[in-house]
Coordinates of C-alpha atoms (C1' of nucleotides) in Angstrom, one line a residue:
Chain F
M273 CA -6.4 -41.5 -4.6
E274 CA -5.2 -38.4 -3.6
N275 CA -5.4 -36.2 -6.2
P276 CA -9.4 -35.1 -5.6
L277 CA -7.5 -32.6 -2.2
L278 CA -4.5 -31.6 -4.3
K279 CA -6.5 -30.3 -7.1
N280 CA -8.3 -28.8 -5.4
T281 CA -6.1 -26.9 -3.0
S282 CA -4.6 -23.4 -4.7
L283 CA -1.8 -24.4 -4.7
F284 CA -1.7 -27.1 -7.3
S285 CA -4.4 -25.9 -9.5
D286 CA -3.5 -26.3 -13.0
I287 CA -1.1 -27.6 -12.2
D288 CA 0.5 -30.5 -15.2
A289 CA -0.4 -33.5 -14.6
N290 CA 3.0 -35.3 -14.5
L291 CA 4.3 -32.6 -11.7
L292 CA 0.9 -33.5 -9.4
K293 CA 1.3 -37.2 -9.5
Q294 CA 4.9 -36.5 -8.1
F295 CA 2.9 -34.6 -5.3
S296 CA 0.3 -37.3 -4.5
D297 CA 2.9 -40.4 -5.2
V298 CA 4.4 -39.1 -1.9
A299 CA 2.0 -37.9 -0.1
I300 CA 1.4 -39.5 3.4
I301 CA -2.0 -39.4 5.2
H302 CA -1.3 -38.6 8.8
K303 CA -4.0 -38.8 11.7
Y304 CA -3.9 -36.8 14.5
K305 CA -5.7 -37.6 17.9
K306 CA -7.4 -34.1 19.7
G307 CA -4.9 -31.9 20.9
Q308 CA -2.1 -34.0 19.3
T309 CA 1.2 -31.8 18.8
I310 CA 1.8 -31.4 14.5
Y311 CA 4.9 -29.6 15.4
C312 CA 6.9 -26.6 17.2
E313 CA 7.8 -24.0 16.4
G314 CA 12.0 -24.0 15.8
D315 CA 11.1 -27.5 14.8
S316 CA 13.2 -28.8 11.4
A317 CA 11.1 -29.2 8.6
Q318 CA 10.6 -31.9 6.6
F319 CA 6.9 -31.6 5.9
F320 CA 4.1 -29.3 4.6
F321 CA 0.7 -30.4 5.4
I322 CA -2.9 -30.3 3.6
I323 CA -5.6 -30.5 5.5
K324 CA -8.0 -33.6 5.0
S325 CA -10.5 -33.3 8.1
G326 CA -10.5 -32.1 11.2
W327 CA -9.3 -28.2 12.6
V328 CA -5.8 -27.4 13.2
K329 CA -4.8 -24.5 15.5
I330 CA -1.3 -22.5 14.4
F331 CA -0.2 -20.7 17.4
H332 CA 3.0 -19.5 19.1
Q333 CA 4.4 -19.9 22.4
T334 CA 6.1 -18.0 24.8
L335 CA 8.2 -19.6 27.7
G336 CA 5.3 -18.6 29.9
G337 CA 3.2 -20.7 28.3
E338 CA 1.0 -18.0 26.7
E339 CA -0.5 -19.0 23.8
A340 CA -1.1 -16.3 20.4
V341 CA -3.1 -18.5 18.6
T342 CA -2.3 -16.5 15.1
D343 CA -4.7 -18.6 12.9
I344 CA -6.9 -22.3 12.7
L345 CA -7.3 -24.3 9.7
T346 CA -9.6 -26.7 8.5
T347 CA -10.2 -28.7 5.1
S348 CA -8.4 -28.1 2.2
H349 CA -6.0 -25.6 3.8
I350 CA -2.3 -26.0 3.3
F351 CA 0.1 -25.6 6.4
G352 CA 4.1 -25.4 7.4
E353 CA 4.6 -24.9 3.6
N354 CA 6.4 -21.7 4.9
A355 CA 9.2 -23.5 6.2
V356 CA 10.6 -23.9 2.8
F357 CA 11.3 -19.9 3.1
E358 CA 12.8 -20.0 6.1
N359 CA 15.9 -22.3 5.9
F360 CA 13.4 -25.5 7.1
I361 CA 12.5 -24.5 10.0
Y362 CA 9.1 -24.2 11.5
S363 CA 8.4 -20.6 13.0
H364 CA 5.5 -21.7 14.7
S365 CA 4.1 -24.4 15.9
A366 CA 0.7 -26.2 15.0
E367 CA -2.0 -28.5 17.2
A368 CA -4.9 -30.4 16.1
V369 CA -7.7 -29.4 17.7
E370 CA -9.8 -32.1 17.7
D371 CA -9.0 -35.9 15.2
C372 CA -7.8 -35.2 12.1
E373 CA -6.5 -36.2 8.8
I374 CA -3.9 -34.5 7.4
L375 CA -1.6 -34.8 4.3
A376 CA 1.9 -34.4 5.1
L377 CA 4.2 -34.0 1.8
P378 CA 7.6 -33.4 1.5
L379 CA 8.9 -29.8 1.6
S380 CA 12.2 -30.6 -0.7
L381 CA 9.7 -31.2 -3.0
L382 CA 7.4 -28.3 -2.7
Q383 CA 11.3 -26.1 -3.1
T384 CA 11.9 -28.0 -6.1
A385 CA 8.5 -27.3 -7.7
I386 CA 8.8 -23.6 -7.1
N387 CA 12.2 -23.2 -8.0
N388 CA 11.6 -25.3 -11.2
N389 CA 8.0 -24.7 -12.0
H390 CA 6.6 -21.7 -13.2
K391 CA 3.0 -22.5 -12.3
I392 CA 3.4 -23.3 -9.0
A393 CA 5.4 -20.4 -7.9
V394 CA 2.4 -18.0 -9.8
N395 CA -0.1 -20.3 -7.3
M396 CA 2.2 -19.9 -4.4
L397 CA 2.5 -16.2 -4.7
G398 CA -1.3 -16.2 -4.8
A399 CA -1.6 -18.4 -1.4
M400 CA 0.7 -15.9 0.0
S401 CA -0.9 -12.5 -1.2
Y402 CA -4.4 -14.1 0.6
H403 CA -2.5 -14.7 3.4
R404 CA -1.4 -11.3 3.8
K405 CA -4.5 -9.7 3.1
K406 CA -6.0 -12.2 6.0
Q407 CA -3.4 -11.3 8.3
E408 CA -3.3 -7.8 8.3
K409 CA -7.0 -7.4 8.5
E410 CA -6.2 -9.9 12.0
I411 CA -4.3 -6.7 13.0
E412 CA -6.7 -4.3 12.6
H413 CA -9.6 -6.2 14.5
L414 CA -7.2 -7.2 16.9
T415 CA -6.2 -3.0 17.2
I416 CA -8.9 -1.5 16.6
Q417 CA -12.0 -3.2 17.8
T418 CA -13.4 -4.3 21.1
A419 CA -14.1 -7.8 22.2
P420 CA -18.0 -7.9 21.4
Q421 CA -16.7 -6.4 17.5
R422 CA -14.8 -9.0 16.9
I423 CA -16.9 -11.7 18.1
G424 CA -19.4 -10.3 15.7
C425 CA -17.1 -9.8 12.9
F426 CA -16.3 -13.2 13.6
L427 CA -20.2 -14.6 13.3
L428 CA -20.5 -12.8 10.2
R429 CA -17.7 -14.0 8.4
L430 CA -19.4 -17.6 9.0
I431 CA -22.3 -16.8 7.3
P432 CA -23.0 -18.3 3.6
K433 CA -22.2 -16.3 0.9
G434 CA -25.7 -14.7 0.0
K435 CA -28.2 -15.6 2.6
T436 CA -29.1 -12.3 4.4
K437 CA -32.3 -13.4 6.7
N438 CA -32.8 -15.7 9.1
I439 CA -29.8 -17.3 9.1
V440 CA -28.6 -20.2 11.5
I441 CA -25.3 -21.3 12.4
N442 CA -23.0 -23.7 14.3
L443 CA -20.0 -22.4 15.9
P444 CA -17.3 -24.5 14.2
Y445 CA -15.2 -25.1 17.3
D446 CA -15.7 -24.9 21.4
K447 CA -15.7 -21.3 22.6
T448 CA -12.4 -21.9 24.3
L449 CA -10.9 -21.8 21.4
I450 CA -13.0 -19.2 19.4
A451 CA -12.1 -17.2 22.7
S452 CA -8.0 -17.7 21.9
R453 CA -8.7 -17.6 18.4
L454 CA -9.8 -14.0 18.5
G455 CA -7.3 -13.3 21.5
M456 CA -9.4 -12.7 24.4
K457 CA -9.5 -15.3 27.6
P458 CA -13.2 -17.4 27.9
E459 CA -14.7 -15.9 30.4
T460 CA -14.2 -12.2 28.2
L461 CA -15.7 -14.7 25.5
S462 CA -18.8 -15.1 27.6
R463 CA -19.9 -12.0 28.5
A464 CA -19.0 -10.2 25.0
I465 CA -21.2 -12.3 23.4
K466 CA -24.0 -11.5 26.5
S467 CA -23.6 -7.7 25.7
L468 CA -23.8 -8.3 21.8
T469 CA -26.9 -10.1 21.9
E470 CA -28.4 -7.3 23.9
K471 CA -27.2 -5.0 20.9
T472 CA -28.0 -6.4 18.3
G473 CA -30.7 -8.8 18.5
I474 CA -28.6 -12.2 18.1
K475 CA -29.1 -15.2 20.0
I476 CA -26.3 -17.9 20.5
T477 CA -27.9 -21.1 22.3
G478 CA -25.1 -23.4 23.1
A479 CA -23.2 -23.5 19.3
R480 CA -25.8 -22.9 17.7
V481 CA -26.3 -18.7 16.5
D482 CA -29.5 -17.1 15.4
I483 CA -29.3 -14.3 13.5
A484 CA -32.6 -12.5 12.3
S485 CA -31.1 -9.8 10.6
I486 CA -27.5 -8.9 9.6
E487 CA -27.5 -5.7 9.4
S488 CA -27.9 -4.8 13.0
L489 CA -25.2 -6.9 13.4
S490 CA -22.9 -6.1 10.9
E491 CA -23.7 -1.8 11.4
F492 CA -22.3 -3.0 15.1
S493 CA -19.0 -5.1 14.8
C494 CA -18.5 -3.5 10.8
S495 CA -18.3 0.5 12.2
A496 CA -14.8 0.0 14.1
C497 CA -13.6 -1.4 10.8
S498 CA -11.5 -0.6 7.5
S499 CA -14.4 -2.4 5.5
S500 CA -17.4 -3.1 5.9
Y501 CA -20.4 -5.9 5.4
P502 CA -19.6 -8.6 3.8
C503 CA -16.2 -8.7 4.4
E504 CA -14.4 -10.2 1.4
D505 CA -13.8 -13.7 1.1
I506 CA -11.2 -13.8 4.2
T507 CA -12.0 -16.7 6.5
Chain V
M1482 CA 20.0 6.1 -12.5
E1483 CA 17.7 4.8 -10.5
N1484 CA 19.3 1.5 -11.0
P1485 CA 21.3 1.3 -7.3
L1486 CA 17.8 1.4 -5.9
L1487 CA 16.1 -0.8 -8.0
K1488 CA 19.0 -3.3 -8.1
N1489 CA 18.9 -3.2 -4.2
T1490 CA 15.7 -4.3 -3.8
S1491 CA 15.4 -7.9 -3.0
L1492 CA 13.0 -8.4 -5.4
F1493 CA 15.6 -7.5 -8.3
S1494 CA 18.4 -9.0 -7.1
D1495 CA 20.1 -10.9 -9.8
I1496 CA 17.5 -10.1 -12.4
D1497 CA 18.7 -10.3 -15.9
A1498 CA 19.6 -6.2 -16.7
N1499 CA 17.2 -6.3 -19.9
L1500 CA 14.3 -6.6 -17.6
L1501 CA 15.6 -4.1 -14.7
K1502 CA 16.8 -1.8 -17.3
Q1503 CA 12.8 -1.8 -18.5
F1504 CA 11.6 -0.8 -14.8
S1505 CA 14.5 1.6 -14.5
D1506 CA 12.8 3.3 -17.6
V1507 CA 9.7 4.1 -16.8
A1508 CA 10.2 5.0 -13.0
I1509 CA 9.1 7.8 -12.2
I1510 CA 10.7 10.0 -8.6
H1511 CA 7.8 11.3 -6.6
K1512 CA 7.8 13.6 -3.9
Y1513 CA 5.9 13.7 -1.3
K1514 CA 5.3 16.2 1.9
K1515 CA 4.8 15.3 5.5
G1516 CA 1.7 14.4 6.0
Q1517 CA 0.7 13.9 2.3
T1518 CA -1.3 10.7 1.4
I1519 CA 0.4 8.7 -2.0
Y1520 CA -2.9 6.0 -1.5
C1521 CA -5.9 5.6 -0.4
E1522 CA -7.4 2.0 0.7
G1523 CA -9.9 0.7 -2.5
D1524 CA -8.2 3.3 -4.4
S1525 CA -7.7 1.7 -7.9
A1526 CA -3.9 0.9 -8.2
Q1527 CA -1.9 2.0 -11.4
F1528 CA 1.9 1.9 -9.7
F1529 CA 3.9 0.3 -6.9
F1530 CA 6.6 2.0 -4.7
I1531 CA 10.1 1.8 -4.0
I1532 CA 11.2 4.3 -1.3
K1533 CA 14.6 6.0 -1.9
S1534 CA 14.3 8.4 0.9
G1535 CA 12.0 9.3 4.0
W1536 CA 9.3 7.2 6.3
V1537 CA 5.7 5.8 5.0
K1538 CA 3.1 4.4 7.0
I1539 CA 1.1 2.3 6.3
F1540 CA -2.6 1.7 7.8
H1541 CA -6.3 1.6 7.8
Q1542 CA -8.9 4.1 8.3
T1543 CA -12.3 3.2 9.9
L1544 CA -15.7 5.8 9.3
G1545 CA -14.9 6.9 12.2
G1546 CA -11.4 8.4 11.8
E1547 CA -9.5 5.5 14.1
E1548 CA -6.0 4.0 12.0
A1549 CA -4.3 0.8 12.7
V1550 CA -0.8 0.8 11.8
T1551 CA 0.2 -2.3 10.1
D1552 CA 3.5 -1.4 8.9
I1553 CA 6.1 2.0 8.7
L1554 CA 9.0 1.6 6.0
T1555 CA 11.6 3.6 5.0
T1556 CA 14.4 3.3 2.4
S1557 CA 14.6 0.4 -0.2
H1558 CA 11.5 -0.4 1.1
I1559 CA 8.5 -1.4 -1.2
F1560 CA 4.9 -1.1 -1.2
G1561 CA 1.8 -1.6 -2.4
E1562 CA 2.6 -4.5 -4.8
N1563 CA 0.1 -6.4 -3.2
A1564 CA -2.4 -4.7 -5.4
V1565 CA -1.3 -7.1 -8.5
F1566 CA -3.2 -9.9 -6.7
E1567 CA -5.8 -7.8 -5.1
N1568 CA -7.1 -6.6 -8.5
F1569 CA -5.6 -3.7 -9.2
I1570 CA -7.1 -2.1 -6.3
Y1571 CA -5.3 -0.7 -2.6
S1572 CA -5.6 -2.6 -0.2
H1573 CA -4.1 -0.3 2.3
S1574 CA -3.7 3.3 2.5
A1575 CA -0.5 4.8 2.8
E1576 CA 0.9 8.3 3.6
A1577 CA 4.0 10.0 4.2
V1578 CA 4.8 10.8 7.9
E1579 CA 7.5 13.0 6.8
D1580 CA 9.4 14.8 3.1
C1581 CA 9.8 11.5 0.8
E1582 CA 11.0 10.4 -2.3
I1583 CA 9.5 7.6 -3.8
L1584 CA 10.5 5.6 -7.2
A1585 CA 6.6 4.5 -8.5
L1586 CA 6.8 1.7 -10.6
P1587 CA 3.5 0.5 -13.1
L1588 CA 2.1 -2.5 -11.8
S1589 CA 1.2 -3.6 -14.8
L1590 CA 4.9 -3.9 -15.6
L1591 CA 5.0 -5.7 -12.8
Q1592 CA 2.4 -8.6 -13.5
T1593 CA 4.0 -8.8 -16.8
A1594 CA 7.6 -9.8 -14.6
I1595 CA 6.0 -12.3 -12.6
N1596 CA 3.9 -14.2 -14.6
N1597 CA 7.2 -15.0 -17.4
N1598 CA 9.7 -14.2 -15.1
H1599 CA 10.6 -17.1 -13.2
K1600 CA 13.4 -15.1 -11.6
I1601 CA 11.0 -12.1 -10.1
A1602 CA 8.3 -14.7 -9.4
V1603 CA 10.3 -16.4 -6.8
N1604 CA 12.1 -13.5 -5.5
M1605 CA 8.9 -11.9 -5.1
L1606 CA 7.3 -14.6 -3.0
G1607 CA 10.9 -14.7 -1.2
A1608 CA 9.9 -10.9 0.4
M1609 CA 6.2 -11.9 0.9
S1610 CA 7.5 -15.0 3.0
Y1611 CA 9.0 -12.7 4.9
H1612 CA 6.7 -10.2 5.1
R1613 CA 4.3 -12.9 6.2
K1614 CA 6.5 -13.3 9.3
K1615 CA 6.8 -9.9 10.2
Q1616 CA 3.0 -9.8 10.4
E1617 CA 3.1 -13.4 12.2
K1618 CA 5.4 -11.2 14.8
E1619 CA 2.9 -8.9 15.1
I1620 CA 0.4 -10.3 16.3
E1621 CA 2.2 -12.3 18.2
H1622 CA 3.1 -9.1 20.3
L1623 CA -0.7 -7.5 19.7
T1624 CA -1.8 -10.6 21.6
I1625 CA 0.7 -11.1 24.4
Q1626 CA 2.8 -8.3 25.3
T1627 CA 2.2 -5.3 27.4
A1628 CA 2.9 -1.9 26.1
P1629 CA 6.0 -1.6 28.3
Q1630 CA 7.1 -4.8 26.3
R1631 CA 6.2 -3.3 22.9
I1632 CA 8.4 -1.0 23.9
G1633 CA 10.8 -2.8 24.5
C1634 CA 11.0 -5.2 21.7
F1635 CA 11.0 -1.9 19.1
L1636 CA 13.7 -0.4 20.7
L1637 CA 15.8 -4.0 20.6
R1638 CA 15.0 -4.3 16.9
L1639 CA 16.4 -0.7 16.1
I1640 CA 19.7 -1.8 18.1
P1641 CA 22.8 -2.2 15.4
K1642 CA 23.4 -5.9 14.8
G1643 CA 26.2 -7.1 17.4
K1644 CA 26.1 -4.4 19.3
T1645 CA 25.5 -5.3 22.9
K1646 CA 27.0 -2.5 25.3
N1647 CA 26.7 0.9 26.1
I1648 CA 23.7 1.5 22.8
V1649 CA 23.0 4.8 21.8
I1650 CA 20.2 5.2 19.4
N1651 CA 17.8 7.8 18.3
L1652 CA 14.0 7.1 17.4
P1653 CA 13.4 7.2 14.0
Y1654 CA 10.6 9.2 14.0
D1655 CA 8.1 10.6 16.4
K1656 CA 6.6 9.3 19.6
T1657 CA 3.0 9.7 18.6
L1658 CA 3.9 7.8 15.5
I1659 CA 5.7 5.3 17.0
A1660 CA 2.7 5.0 19.5
S1661 CA 0.4 3.8 16.4
R1662 CA 2.9 2.1 15.5
L1663 CA 2.9 -0.1 18.8
G1664 CA -1.1 0.3 18.8
M1665 CA -1.4 2.6 21.6
K1666 CA -2.0 6.0 22.4
P1667 CA 0.6 9.3 22.8
E1668 CA -0.1 8.8 26.5
T1669 CA 0.0 5.6 26.5
L1670 CA 3.5 5.6 25.6
S1671 CA 4.6 8.0 27.8
R1672 CA 4.0 6.3 30.6
A1673 CA 4.6 3.1 29.5
I1674 CA 8.6 4.4 28.7
K1675 CA 9.3 5.7 32.0
S1676 CA 7.8 2.0 33.3
L1677 CA 10.5 0.4 30.9
T1678 CA 12.9 3.1 32.7
E1679 CA 12.2 1.8 36.1
K1680 CA 12.6 -1.7 35.1
T1681 CA 15.5 -1.7 32.8
G1682 CA 17.2 0.8 33.4
I1683 CA 17.2 2.6 30.3
K1684 CA 17.3 5.8 29.2
I1685 CA 15.0 8.4 27.0
T1686 CA 15.8 12.0 27.0
G1687 CA 13.5 13.6 23.7
A1688 CA 14.6 11.0 20.8
R1689 CA 17.8 9.6 22.3
V1690 CA 17.8 6.5 24.1
D1691 CA 20.6 4.9 26.5
I1692 CA 21.1 1.4 26.9
A1693 CA 23.4 0.3 29.1
S1694 CA 23.4 -3.3 28.4
I1695 CA 20.9 -5.2 26.2
E1696 CA 20.1 -8.0 29.0
S1697 CA 17.2 -6.1 31.4
L1698 CA 15.5 -4.9 28.6
S1699 CA 15.2 -8.1 26.3
E1700 CA 15.0 -10.2 28.9
F1701 CA 12.0 -7.9 30.1
S1702 CA 10.8 -7.6 26.5
C1703 CA 11.2 -10.6 25.6
S1704 CA 9.6 -13.0 28.1
A1705 CA 6.0 -12.7 26.3
C1706 CA 7.0 -13.5 23.2
S1707 CA 7.6 -17.2 21.3
S1708 CA 11.4 -16.1 20.2
S1709 CA 14.1 -14.4 22.3
Y1710 CA 16.5 -12.0 21.2
P1711 CA 17.7 -11.0 18.7
C1712 CA 14.4 -11.3 17.5
E1713 CA 15.5 -12.2 14.1
D1714 CA 15.8 -10.1 11.1
I1715 CA 12.3 -9.1 11.5
T1716 CA 12.4 -4.9 11.6
Chain T
dC816 C1' 8.4 36.7 21.6
dG817 C1' 4.4 34.2 21.3
dA818 C1' 2.2 30.2 18.4
dG819 C1' 1.6 25.6 17.5
dG820 C1' 2.9 21.1 17.9
dG821 C1' 4.4 17.6 20.3
dT822 C1' 5.0 15.5 24.8
dT823 C1' 4.3 14.8 29.7
dT824 C1' 0.6 15.2 33.8
dG825 C1' -3.5 14.3 36.8
dA826 C1' -7.6 12.6 37.7
dA827 C1' -11.0 9.5 36.1
dG828 C1' -13.5 5.7 33.3
dT829 C1' -13.7 1.5 30.8
dG830 C1' -12.8 -2.8 29.2
dC831 C1' -10.6 -6.9 29.6
dA832 C1' -8.2 -10.0 32.7
dT833 C1' -7.9 -12.7 36.9
dC834 C1' -9.2 -15.5 40.7
dA835 C1' -13.0 -18.6 42.5
dA836 C1' -16.8 -20.8 42.7
dA837 C1' -21.2 -22.3 40.4
dT838 C1' -24.1 -24.4 36.9
dA839 C1' -24.5 -26.7 32.2
dG840 C1' -23.1 -30.2 29.3
dT841 C1' -20.8 -34.6 28.0
dG842 C1' -18.7 -39.3 28.2
dT843 C1' -17.9 -43.1 31.2
dG844 C1' -18.6 -47.4 33.5
dG845 C1' -22.1 -49.7 36.5
Chain X
dC286 C1' -30.9 -45.5 32.1
dC287 C1' -28.2 -43.9 36.1
dA288 C1' -24.6 -42.3 38.7
dC289 C1' -20.2 -40.1 38.3
dA290 C1' -15.8 -37.6 36.6
dC291 C1' -14.6 -34.2 34.1
dT292 C1' -14.6 -30.4 30.9
dA293 C1' -16.5 -26.4 29.2
dT294 C1' -19.4 -22.6 30.5
dT295 C1' -21.3 -19.0 33.1
dT296 C1' -21.7 -15.9 36.9
dG297 C1' -19.7 -12.7 40.5
dA298 C1' -16.6 -9.6 42.6
dT299 C1' -12.1 -7.7 42.6
dG300 C1' -8.1 -5.3 40.1
dC301 C1' -4.6 -3.7 36.2
dA302 C1' -4.1 -1.7 32.0
dC303 C1' -4.8 1.3 28.7
dT304 C1' -7.5 5.3 27.5
dT305 C1' -10.0 9.8 27.8
dC306 C1' -10.5 14.1 28.2
dA307 C1' -8.1 18.3 30.5
dA308 C1' -4.6 21.0 31.1
dA309 C1' 0.5 21.8 31.8
dC310 C1' 4.9 21.5 30.1
dC311 C1' 7.9 22.2 26.4
dC312 C1' 10.1 22.5 22.2
dT313 C1' 11.3 24.8 17.6
dC314 C1' 10.8 28.1 14.7
dG315 C1' 8.8 31.8 12.1

DNA sequence: CGAGGGTTTGAAGTGCATCAAATAGTGTGG
DNA sequence: CCACACTATTTGATGCACTTCAAACCCTCG
């Protein structure tokens, strides 16, 4: 029954049916309410997760209560799997930012699979490499983009592939969360959006974003980046 | 002849001698002068590298000439290997920041090894995971640490394990480079060092750093971080 | 000694954060 | 369907951190 979700996860693509069954047999669907913690950094780890629906925030937290959001994930994304390499201790915290359905799978099974099944190991490598590239972009953005540029870049990555004119997109989650995702305060986000609309001709009303033409937006946002639009498949 | 260097690289640990020989047979030592480019982001990639001596800067560059340094590596570190998963195109630039001896190994051989040798794939996974954790810390630091805290954190990670009192360390490369490594300008580094010395009682004269006691330094630096000293094995 | 890069210092500007308050939006119970 | 409570978002005023530009200083090395 869970097969479709598993199958569509890159980690399990082209895996022999037998092994796939092992996973789906023990998979448990967890439901999380908005704001609920899935696990905390430092917790002993027994499961890794695949998101069926909803959004999940990955972050670090300081003693002072400050948060550094490193990623926000949705359907078919995997998280927590890294604990396999970290002595079964989660190296970050995860929280549902809206009601979620999440598949929990035992890490021990993943560990065995990685050690014994070459295809899984190779798939995992692909996933890790993807993640690494994404993180590297993240660091680049934090280092050299201004707040309005980071927003522009974020919007560009929400545009469906191929579209170039009269684009309408909906912000995927609330602005407070977008702000922390982009490493800024909500107030700064609000002001930076204003500045962005003035400089690039886009319109943002509530959660709706209108981009008449990508050009001026990408010119403004990507000038401070090592790659230009389209910024590859990094979401 | 190159065996010692290869053997000590985690990627090749516990690899069967035959495969190891395949690598060492085709390894070429390259020498780079200070400031010399090793490869550029976007270049077609034929080799990955292991550093024998010297320091290498990994970075992204914008059209405007701005640089985002994502890592600085030295002896026995690997770089460029990621291109195996990126269609054999380097996803960042690399430059020698001082005279270097670097082992170049063909990516094609690595690709074959990963696809056919399970142990290599698993080792690679370990390396990627380590890297991922390191990057995650990086993002956290950029997001929530102040400049003086980032310097303090950087210094703490230079302290040899186990040492706690009367520590003397030498800065590994020049301050301009440290600054870009920490995502700030040289002037800011200079001023932030001053503020750090005042607040934590450490002394920095030229490249020499004196830390009488780790305590006040780690208290000051790690208070804005999700983990406290010792910040694990992240270098 | 003198040239040139690395480093520090000073003065002024910019961007983002903070604190406080107003406004818009959303969901609830009546 | 409205009034209320609560949260999200915006706006304004002010402060701090880091940058920028410019100049001085320092160190090394020919």
